[in-house]
Amino acid sequence: MEYEEISEPEEAPIKTYIDDINNPNFIRIKNIENIPKKTIDIIKNDLALIPETHQKILKDYVKEIVVEKGRNSCYDREKRIMYISLNPEKGEVIHEFAHALETKLKLHKNFEYIRVLNNGLENIGIGDIIYDDETFNIPIYRLENSKFISEYQGRLYETDLNGKGRFDSKAGTLNTLCLGDYFSEGYKEFIINLQHLKLKDNELYKFIKEL
């Protein structure tokens, strides 16, 4: 009697840790095989918190995430690369993601965003600028306001994304668009501690919610 040969079922490919971090693969992580597991975990956990609608906005916009030893986390707007430090803190990746998001959406030209940014800062002037050389690893200029969820959110950069300086000496007015971490810090709080952002800055909370 002859028997029909029964073929063995094909084994499913083994899902690796690297496969897992890249699923969903909306931002490529460069040289992921050389990155410590602890760093990958932080990146993975932060990215997993990003709403799907925001993931889709940046899916083909941010080219890659690069992890570099000895480098502070930052977003390179020209190269569209997100640089992450080797030992990032919780929320650090979300902060840089927010910089990419605000760049893609051109919030510095968005009238509704500018309204939200200026809300509560109507009476702020040049005299309210604080020089802070103690709080962070580099000296910064910043503002204080009850709506800020962190001191870093009040950081004033030298220029805004339009290339304009932090104040108009002729008019004597402050350029609030130089608050370059207002959105990124607020967005991070929206993801990690939504109720706190809602309490501190309800206008920014509502703006992010509608993105």
PDB file of C-alpha atoms in Angstrom:
ATOM      1  CA  MET A   1       0.000   0.000   0.000  1.00  0.00           C
ATOM      2  CA  GLU A   2       1.295   3.417  -0.881  1.00  0.00           C
ATOM      3  CA  TYR A   3       0.834   6.385   1.374  1.00  0.00           C
ATOM      4  CA  GLU A   4       0.630   9.970   0.266  1.00  0.00           C
ATOM      5  CA  GLU A   5       3.533  11.902   1.596  1.00  0.00           C
ATOM      6  CA  ILE A   6       2.366  14.527   4.038  1.00  0.00           C
ATOM      7  CA  SER A   7       4.484  17.643   4.024  1.00  0.00           C
ATOM      8  CA  GLU A   8       5.453  19.223   7.295  1.00  0.00           C
ATOM      9  CA  PRO A   9       3.748  22.551   7.941  1.00  0.00           C
ATOM     10  CA  GLU A  10       6.015  25.505   7.406  1.00  0.00           C
ATOM     11  CA  GLU A  11       7.244  27.017  10.621  1.00  0.00           C
ATOM     12  CA  ALA A  12       6.244  30.603  11.183  1.00  0.00           C
ATOM     13  CA  PRO A  13       9.229  32.925  11.241  1.00  0.00           C
ATOM     14  CA  ILE A  14      10.427  33.663  14.733  1.00  0.00           C
ATOM     15  CA  LYS A  15       9.417  37.154  15.790  1.00  0.00           C
ATOM     16  CA  THR A  16      12.471  38.921  17.112  1.00  0.00           C
ATOM     17  CA  TYR A  17      12.776  41.811  19.533  1.00  0.00           C
ATOM     18  CA  ILE A  18      13.839  44.040  16.647  1.00  0.00           C
ATOM     19  CA  ASP A  19      10.727  43.083  14.665  1.00  0.00           C
ATOM     20  CA  ASP A  20       8.633  44.013  17.670  1.00  0.00           C
ATOM     21  CA  ILE A  21      10.090  47.507  18.106  1.00  0.00           C
ATOM     22  CA  ASN A  22       9.560  48.225  14.422  1.00  0.00           C
ATOM     23  CA  ASN A  23       5.887  47.293  14.532  1.00  0.00           C
ATOM     24  CA  PRO A  24       4.204  49.636  13.789  1.00  0.00           C
ATOM     25  CA  ASN A  25       7.084  50.844  11.683  1.00  0.00           C
ATOM     26  CA  PHE A  26       6.138  54.491  11.267  1.00  0.00           C
ATOM     27  CA  ILE A  27       9.640  55.805  12.005  1.00  0.00           C
ATOM     28  CA  ARG A  28      12.724  53.782  11.103  1.00  0.00           C
ATOM     29  CA  ILE A  29      15.362  53.352  13.817  1.00  0.00           C
ATOM     30  CA  LYS A  30      18.849  53.403  12.347  1.00  0.00           C
ATOM     31  CA  ASN A  31      21.251  50.579  13.315  1.00  0.00           C
ATOM     32  CA  ILE A  32      18.749  49.211  15.797  1.00  0.00           C
ATOM     33  CA  GLU A  33      20.792  46.027  16.229  1.00  0.00           C
ATOM     34  CA  ASN A  34      23.558  48.074  17.888  1.00  0.00           C
ATOM     35  CA  ILE A  35      21.339  49.934  20.341  1.00  0.00           C
ATOM     36  CA  PRO A  36      21.093  48.762  23.994  1.00  0.00           C
ATOM     37  CA  LYS A  37      17.816  47.063  24.888  1.00  0.00           C
ATOM     38  CA  LYS A  38      17.152  49.612  27.654  1.00  0.00           C
ATOM     39  CA  THR A  39      17.274  52.468  25.138  1.00  0.00           C
ATOM     40  CA  ILE A  40      15.075  50.580  22.678  1.00  0.00           C
ATOM     41  CA  ASP A  41      12.527  49.960  25.433  1.00  0.00           C
ATOM     42  CA  ILE A  42      12.261  53.673  26.211  1.00  0.00           C
ATOM     43  CA  ILE A  43      11.914  54.574  22.531  1.00  0.00           C
ATOM     44  CA  LYS A  44       9.360  51.803  22.027  1.00  0.00           C
ATOM     45  CA  ASN A  45       7.295  52.780  25.056  1.00  0.00           C
ATOM     46  CA  ASP A  46       7.238  56.465  24.121  1.00  0.00           C
ATOM     47  CA  LEU A  47       6.280  55.824  20.498  1.00  0.00           C
ATOM     48  CA  ALA A  48       3.540  53.409  21.555  1.00  0.00           C
ATOM     49  CA  LEU A  49       1.788  56.274  23.361  1.00  0.00           C
ATOM     50  CA  ILE A  50       1.558  58.479  20.258  1.00  0.00           C
ATOM     51  CA  PRO A  51      -2.010  58.644  18.869  1.00  0.00           C
ATOM     52  CA  GLU A  52      -2.402  56.840  15.549  1.00  0.00           C
ATOM     53  CA  THR A  53      -3.577  60.006  13.809  1.00  0.00           C
ATOM     54  CA  HIS A  54      -0.303  61.729  14.710  1.00  0.00           C
ATOM     55  CA  GLN A  55       1.721  58.676  13.714  1.00  0.00           C
ATOM     56  CA  LYS A  56       0.180  58.863  10.244  1.00  0.00           C
ATOM     57  CA  ILE A  57       1.114  62.537   9.893  1.00  0.00           C
ATOM     58  CA  LEU A  58       4.805  61.764  10.401  1.00  0.00           C
ATOM     59  CA  LYS A  59       4.984  58.280   8.876  1.00  0.00           C
ATOM     60  CA  ASP A  60       6.730  59.418   5.698  1.00  0.00           C
ATOM     61  CA  TYR A  61       8.029  62.712   7.064  1.00  0.00           C
ATOM     62  CA  VAL A  62      10.635  61.858   9.710  1.00  0.00           C
ATOM     63  CA  LYS A  63      13.337  59.898   7.893  1.00  0.00           C
ATOM     64  CA  GLU A  64      14.727  58.008  10.869  1.00  0.00           C
ATOM     65  CA  ILE A  65      15.614  57.930  14.543  1.00  0.00           C
ATOM     66  CA  VAL A  66      19.338  58.009  15.262  1.00  0.00           C
ATOM     67  CA  VAL A  67      20.703  57.086  18.690  1.00  0.00           C
ATOM     68  CA  GLU A  68      24.098  58.613  19.414  1.00  0.00           C
ATOM     69  CA  LYS A  69      26.289  58.392  22.489  1.00  0.00           C
ATOM     70  CA  GLY A  70      27.290  61.743  23.935  1.00  0.00           C
ATOM     71  CA  ARG A  71      24.579  63.651  22.113  1.00  0.00           C
ATOM     72  CA  ASN A  72      21.553  65.384  23.552  1.00  0.00           C
ATOM     73  CA  SER A  73      18.202  64.520  22.031  1.00  0.00           C
ATOM     74  CA  CYS A  74      17.064  66.930  19.334  1.00  0.00           C
ATOM     75  CA  TYR A  75      15.122  67.097  16.084  1.00  0.00           C
ATOM     76  CA  ASP A  76      16.987  68.225  12.959  1.00  0.00           C
ATOM     77  CA  ARG A  77      14.383  70.066  10.910  1.00  0.00           C
ATOM     78  CA  GLU A  78      16.491  70.272   7.754  1.00  0.00           C
ATOM     79  CA  LYS A  79      17.499  66.607   7.683  1.00  0.00           C
ATOM     80  CA  ARG A  80      14.190  65.464   9.217  1.00  0.00           C
ATOM     81  CA  ILE A  81      16.084  63.181  11.579  1.00  0.00           C
ATOM     82  CA  MET A  82      15.218  62.614  15.228  1.00  0.00           C
ATOM     83  CA  TYR A  83      18.369  62.262  17.333  1.00  0.00           C
ATOM     84  CA  ILE A  84      17.912  60.509  20.665  1.00  0.00           C
ATOM     85  CA  SER A  85      20.475  60.298  23.468  1.00  0.00           C
ATOM     86  CA  LEU A  86      21.789  56.917  24.547  1.00  0.00           C
ATOM     87  CA  ASN A  87      20.037  57.203  27.918  1.00  0.00           C
ATOM     88  CA  PRO A  88      16.783  59.065  27.273  1.00  0.00           C
ATOM     89  CA  GLU A  89      14.268  59.776  29.999  1.00  0.00           C
ATOM     90  CA  LYS A  90      10.610  58.849  29.770  1.00  0.00           C
ATOM     91  CA  GLY A  91       8.892  61.333  27.468  1.00  0.00           C
ATOM     92  CA  GLU A  92      12.089  62.493  25.776  1.00  0.00           C
ATOM     93  CA  VAL A  93      11.212  60.790  22.495  1.00  0.00           C
ATOM     94  CA  ILE A  94       7.698  62.240  22.679  1.00  0.00           C
ATOM     95  CA  HIS A  95       9.197  65.730  23.096  1.00  0.00           C
ATOM     96  CA  GLU A  96      11.289  65.340  19.938  1.00  0.00           C
ATOM     97  CA  PHE A  97       8.357  63.779  18.082  1.00  0.00           C
ATOM     98  CA  ALA A  98       6.403  66.926  18.922  1.00  0.00           C
ATOM     99  CA  HIS A  99       9.108  69.115  17.366  1.00  0.00           C
ATOM    100  CA  ALA A 100       8.742  67.112  14.159  1.00  0.00           C
ATOM    101  CA  LEU A 101       4.962  67.380  14.346  1.00  0.00           C
ATOM    102  CA  GLU A 102       4.948  71.160  14.829  1.00  0.00           C
ATOM    103  CA  THR A 103       7.398  71.523  11.933  1.00  0.00           C
ATOM    104  CA  LYS A 104       5.346  69.358   9.591  1.00  0.00           C
ATOM    105  CA  LEU A 105       2.156  71.223  10.495  1.00  0.00           C
ATOM    106  CA  LYS A 106       3.908  74.638  10.285  1.00  0.00           C
ATOM    107  CA  LEU A 107       2.440  75.741  13.588  1.00  0.00           C
ATOM    108  CA  HIS A 108       4.580  78.894  13.555  1.00  0.00           C
ATOM    109  CA  LYS A 109       2.296  80.072  10.729  1.00  0.00           C
ATOM    110  CA  ASN A 110      -0.933  78.745  12.242  1.00  0.00           C
ATOM    111  CA  PHE A 111      -3.087  81.628  13.532  1.00  0.00           C
ATOM    112  CA  GLU A 112      -5.047  79.427  15.951  1.00  0.00           C
ATOM    113  CA  TYR A 113      -1.843  78.028  17.455  1.00  0.00           C
ATOM    114  CA  ILE A 114      -0.396  81.537  17.820  1.00  0.00           C
ATOM    115  CA  ARG A 115      -3.589  82.602  19.597  1.00  0.00           C
ATOM    116  CA  VAL A 116      -3.247  79.666  22.003  1.00  0.00           C
ATOM    117  CA  LEU A 117       0.435  80.454  22.541  1.00  0.00           C
ATOM    118  CA  ASN A 118      -0.272  84.115  23.371  1.00  0.00           C
ATOM    119  CA  ASN A 119      -3.192  83.327  25.657  1.00  0.00           C
ATOM    120  CA  GLY A 120      -2.180  84.460  29.148  1.00  0.00           C
ATOM    121  CA  LEU A 121       1.000  86.129  27.909  1.00  0.00           C
ATOM    122  CA  GLU A 122      -0.611  89.393  26.815  1.00  0.00           C
ATOM    123  CA  ASN A 123       1.139  91.455  29.493  1.00  0.00           C
ATOM    124  CA  ILE A 124       4.535  89.767  29.241  1.00  0.00           C
ATOM    125  CA  GLY A 125       7.362  92.063  28.170  1.00  0.00           C
ATOM    126  CA  ILE A 126      11.120  92.232  27.781  1.00  0.00           C
ATOM    127  CA  GLY A 127      11.505  92.943  31.497  1.00  0.00           C
ATOM    128  CA  ASP A 128      10.004  89.535  32.310  1.00  0.00           C
ATOM    129  CA  ILE A 129      12.845  87.612  30.662  1.00  0.00           C
ATOM    130  CA  ILE A 130      14.878  85.562  33.148  1.00  0.00           C
ATOM    131  CA  TYR A 131      18.495  84.567  32.615  1.00  0.00           C
ATOM    132  CA  ASP A 132      18.815  81.073  34.118  1.00  0.00           C
ATOM    133  CA  ASP A 133      22.306  79.588  34.417  1.00  0.00           C
ATOM    134  CA  GLU A 134      21.510  77.109  37.199  1.00  0.00           C
ATOM    135  CA  THR A 135      18.507  74.945  36.285  1.00  0.00           C
ATOM    136  CA  PHE A 136      19.824  73.234  33.150  1.00  0.00           C
ATOM    137  CA  ASN A 137      23.176  72.043  31.815  1.00  0.00           C
ATOM    138  CA  ILE A 138      23.410  75.199  29.701  1.00  0.00           C
ATOM    139  CA  PRO A 139      22.365  78.781  30.519  1.00  0.00           C
ATOM    140  CA  ILE A 140      19.033  79.775  28.975  1.00  0.00           C
ATOM    141  CA  TYR A 141      16.672  82.732  28.805  1.00  0.00           C
ATOM    142  CA  ARG A 142      13.154  81.902  29.863  1.00  0.00           C
ATOM    143  CA  LEU A 143       9.798  83.211  31.024  1.00  0.00           C
ATOM    144  CA  GLU A 144       7.676  82.206  33.983  1.00  0.00           C
ATOM    145  CA  ASN A 145       3.927  81.841  33.677  1.00  0.00           C
ATOM    146  CA  SER A 146       1.246  79.906  35.516  1.00  0.00           C
ATOM    147  CA  LYS A 147       0.227  78.073  32.345  1.00  0.00           C
ATOM    148  CA  PHE A 148       3.658  76.513  31.776  1.00  0.00           C
ATOM    149  CA  ILE A 149       3.865  72.873  32.829  1.00  0.00           C
ATOM    150  CA  SER A 150       7.663  73.031  33.217  1.00  0.00           C
ATOM    151  CA  GLU A 151      10.417  75.637  33.448  1.00  0.00           C
ATOM    152  CA  TYR A 152      11.781  74.347  30.159  1.00  0.00           C
ATOM    153  CA  GLN A 153       8.503  75.144  28.420  1.00  0.00           C
ATOM    154  CA  GLY A 154       9.269  78.802  29.092  1.00  0.00           C
ATOM    155  CA  ARG A 155      12.635  78.708  27.311  1.00  0.00           C
ATOM    156  CA  LEU A 156      13.190  81.602  24.896  1.00  0.00           C
ATOM    157  CA  TYR A 157      15.319  80.868  21.858  1.00  0.00           C
ATOM    158  CA  GLU A 158      17.280  83.556  20.044  1.00  0.00           C
ATOM    159  CA  THR A 159      15.083  83.305  16.951  1.00  0.00           C
ATOM    160  CA  ASP A 160      11.793  81.699  15.964  1.00  0.00           C
ATOM    161  CA  LEU A 161      11.145  79.426  12.978  1.00  0.00           C
ATOM    162  CA  ASN A 162      10.434  82.502  10.874  1.00  0.00           C
ATOM    163  CA  GLY A 163      13.944  83.786  11.588  1.00  0.00           C
ATOM    164  CA  LYS A 164      12.745  86.681  13.761  1.00  0.00           C
ATOM    165  CA  GLY A 165      14.445  87.613  17.051  1.00  0.00           C
ATOM    166  CA  ARG A 166      13.038  87.227  20.532  1.00  0.00           C
ATOM    167  CA  PHE A 167      11.947  90.859  20.834  1.00  0.00           C
ATOM    168  CA  ASP A 168      11.148  93.908  18.768  1.00  0.00           C
ATOM    169  CA  SER A 169      13.231  96.705  20.265  1.00  0.00           C
ATOM    170  CA  LYS A 170      11.286  99.433  18.447  1.00  0.00           C
ATOM    171  CA  ALA A 171       7.863  98.234  19.519  1.00  0.00           C
ATOM    172  CA  GLY A 172       9.136  96.990  22.867  1.00  0.00           C
ATOM    173  CA  THR A 173       7.269  93.720  22.445  1.00  0.00           C
ATOM    174  CA  LEU A 174       8.306  90.141  23.032  1.00  0.00           C
ATOM    175  CA  ASN A 175       8.152  87.553  20.240  1.00  0.00           C
ATOM    176  CA  THR A 176       6.388  84.620  21.880  1.00  0.00           C
ATOM    177  CA  LEU A 177       7.138  82.353  18.907  1.00  0.00           C
ATOM    178  CA  CYS A 178      10.654  82.162  20.354  1.00  0.00           C
ATOM    179  CA  LEU A 179       9.127  79.933  23.028  1.00  0.00           C
ATOM    180  CA  GLY A 180      10.401  77.007  20.998  1.00  0.00           C
ATOM    181  CA  ASP A 181       9.505  74.324  23.533  1.00  0.00           C
ATOM    182  CA  TYR A 182       6.000  75.529  24.312  1.00  0.00           C
ATOM    183  CA  PHE A 183       4.358  73.012  21.993  1.00  0.00           C
ATOM    184  CA  SER A 184       6.800  70.135  22.498  1.00  0.00           C
ATOM    185  CA  GLU A 185       6.614  70.245  26.307  1.00  0.00           C
ATOM    186  CA  GLY A 186       2.859  70.696  26.177  1.00  0.00           C
ATOM    187  CA  TYR A 187       2.480  67.792  23.770  1.00  0.00           C
ATOM    188  CA  LYS A 188       4.583  65.556  25.998  1.00  0.00           C
ATOM    189  CA  GLU A 189       2.321  66.441  28.920  1.00  0.00           C
ATOM    190  CA  PHE A 190      -0.754  65.760  26.771  1.00  0.00           C
ATOM    191  CA  ILE A 191       0.526  62.219  26.188  1.00  0.00           C
ATOM    192  CA  ILE A 192       1.892  61.453  29.655  1.00  0.00           C
ATOM    193  CA  ASN A 193      -0.302  63.490  32.019  1.00  0.00           C
ATOM    194  CA  LEU A 194      -3.273  64.793  30.075  1.00  0.00           C
ATOM    195  CA  GLN A 195      -5.264  66.007  33.075  1.00  0.00           C
ATOM    196  CA  HIS A 196      -2.350  68.113  34.304  1.00  0.00           C
ATOM    197  CA  LEU A 197      -2.072  69.877  30.943  1.00  0.00           C
ATOM    198  CA  LYS A 198      -5.829  70.397  30.904  1.00  0.00           C
ATOM    199  CA  LEU A 199      -5.610  72.019  34.318  1.00  0.00           C
ATOM    200  CA  LYS A 200      -2.601  74.223  33.532  1.00  0.00           C
ATOM    201  CA  ASP A 201      -3.265  75.174  29.900  1.00  0.00           C
ATOM    202  CA  ASN A 202      -6.702  74.147  28.714  1.00  0.00           C
ATOM    203  CA  GLU A 203      -6.369  76.048  25.431  1.00  0.00           C
ATOM    204  CA  LEU A 204      -3.268  74.088  24.436  1.00  0.00           C
ATOM    205  CA  TYR A 205      -4.952  70.867  25.558  1.00  0.00           C
ATOM    206  CA  LYS A 206      -7.927  71.560  23.266  1.00  0.00           C
ATOM    207  CA  PHE A 207      -5.671  72.537  20.372  1.00  0.00           C
ATOM    208  CA  ILE A 208      -3.648  69.313  20.546  1.00  0.00           C
ATOM    209  CA  LYS A 209      -6.805  67.248  20.972  1.00  0.00           C
ATOM    210  CA  GLU A 210      -8.124  68.563  17.646  1.00  0.00           C
ATOM    211  CA  LEU A 211      -4.942  67.890  15.636  1.00  0.00           C
TER     212      LEU A 211
END
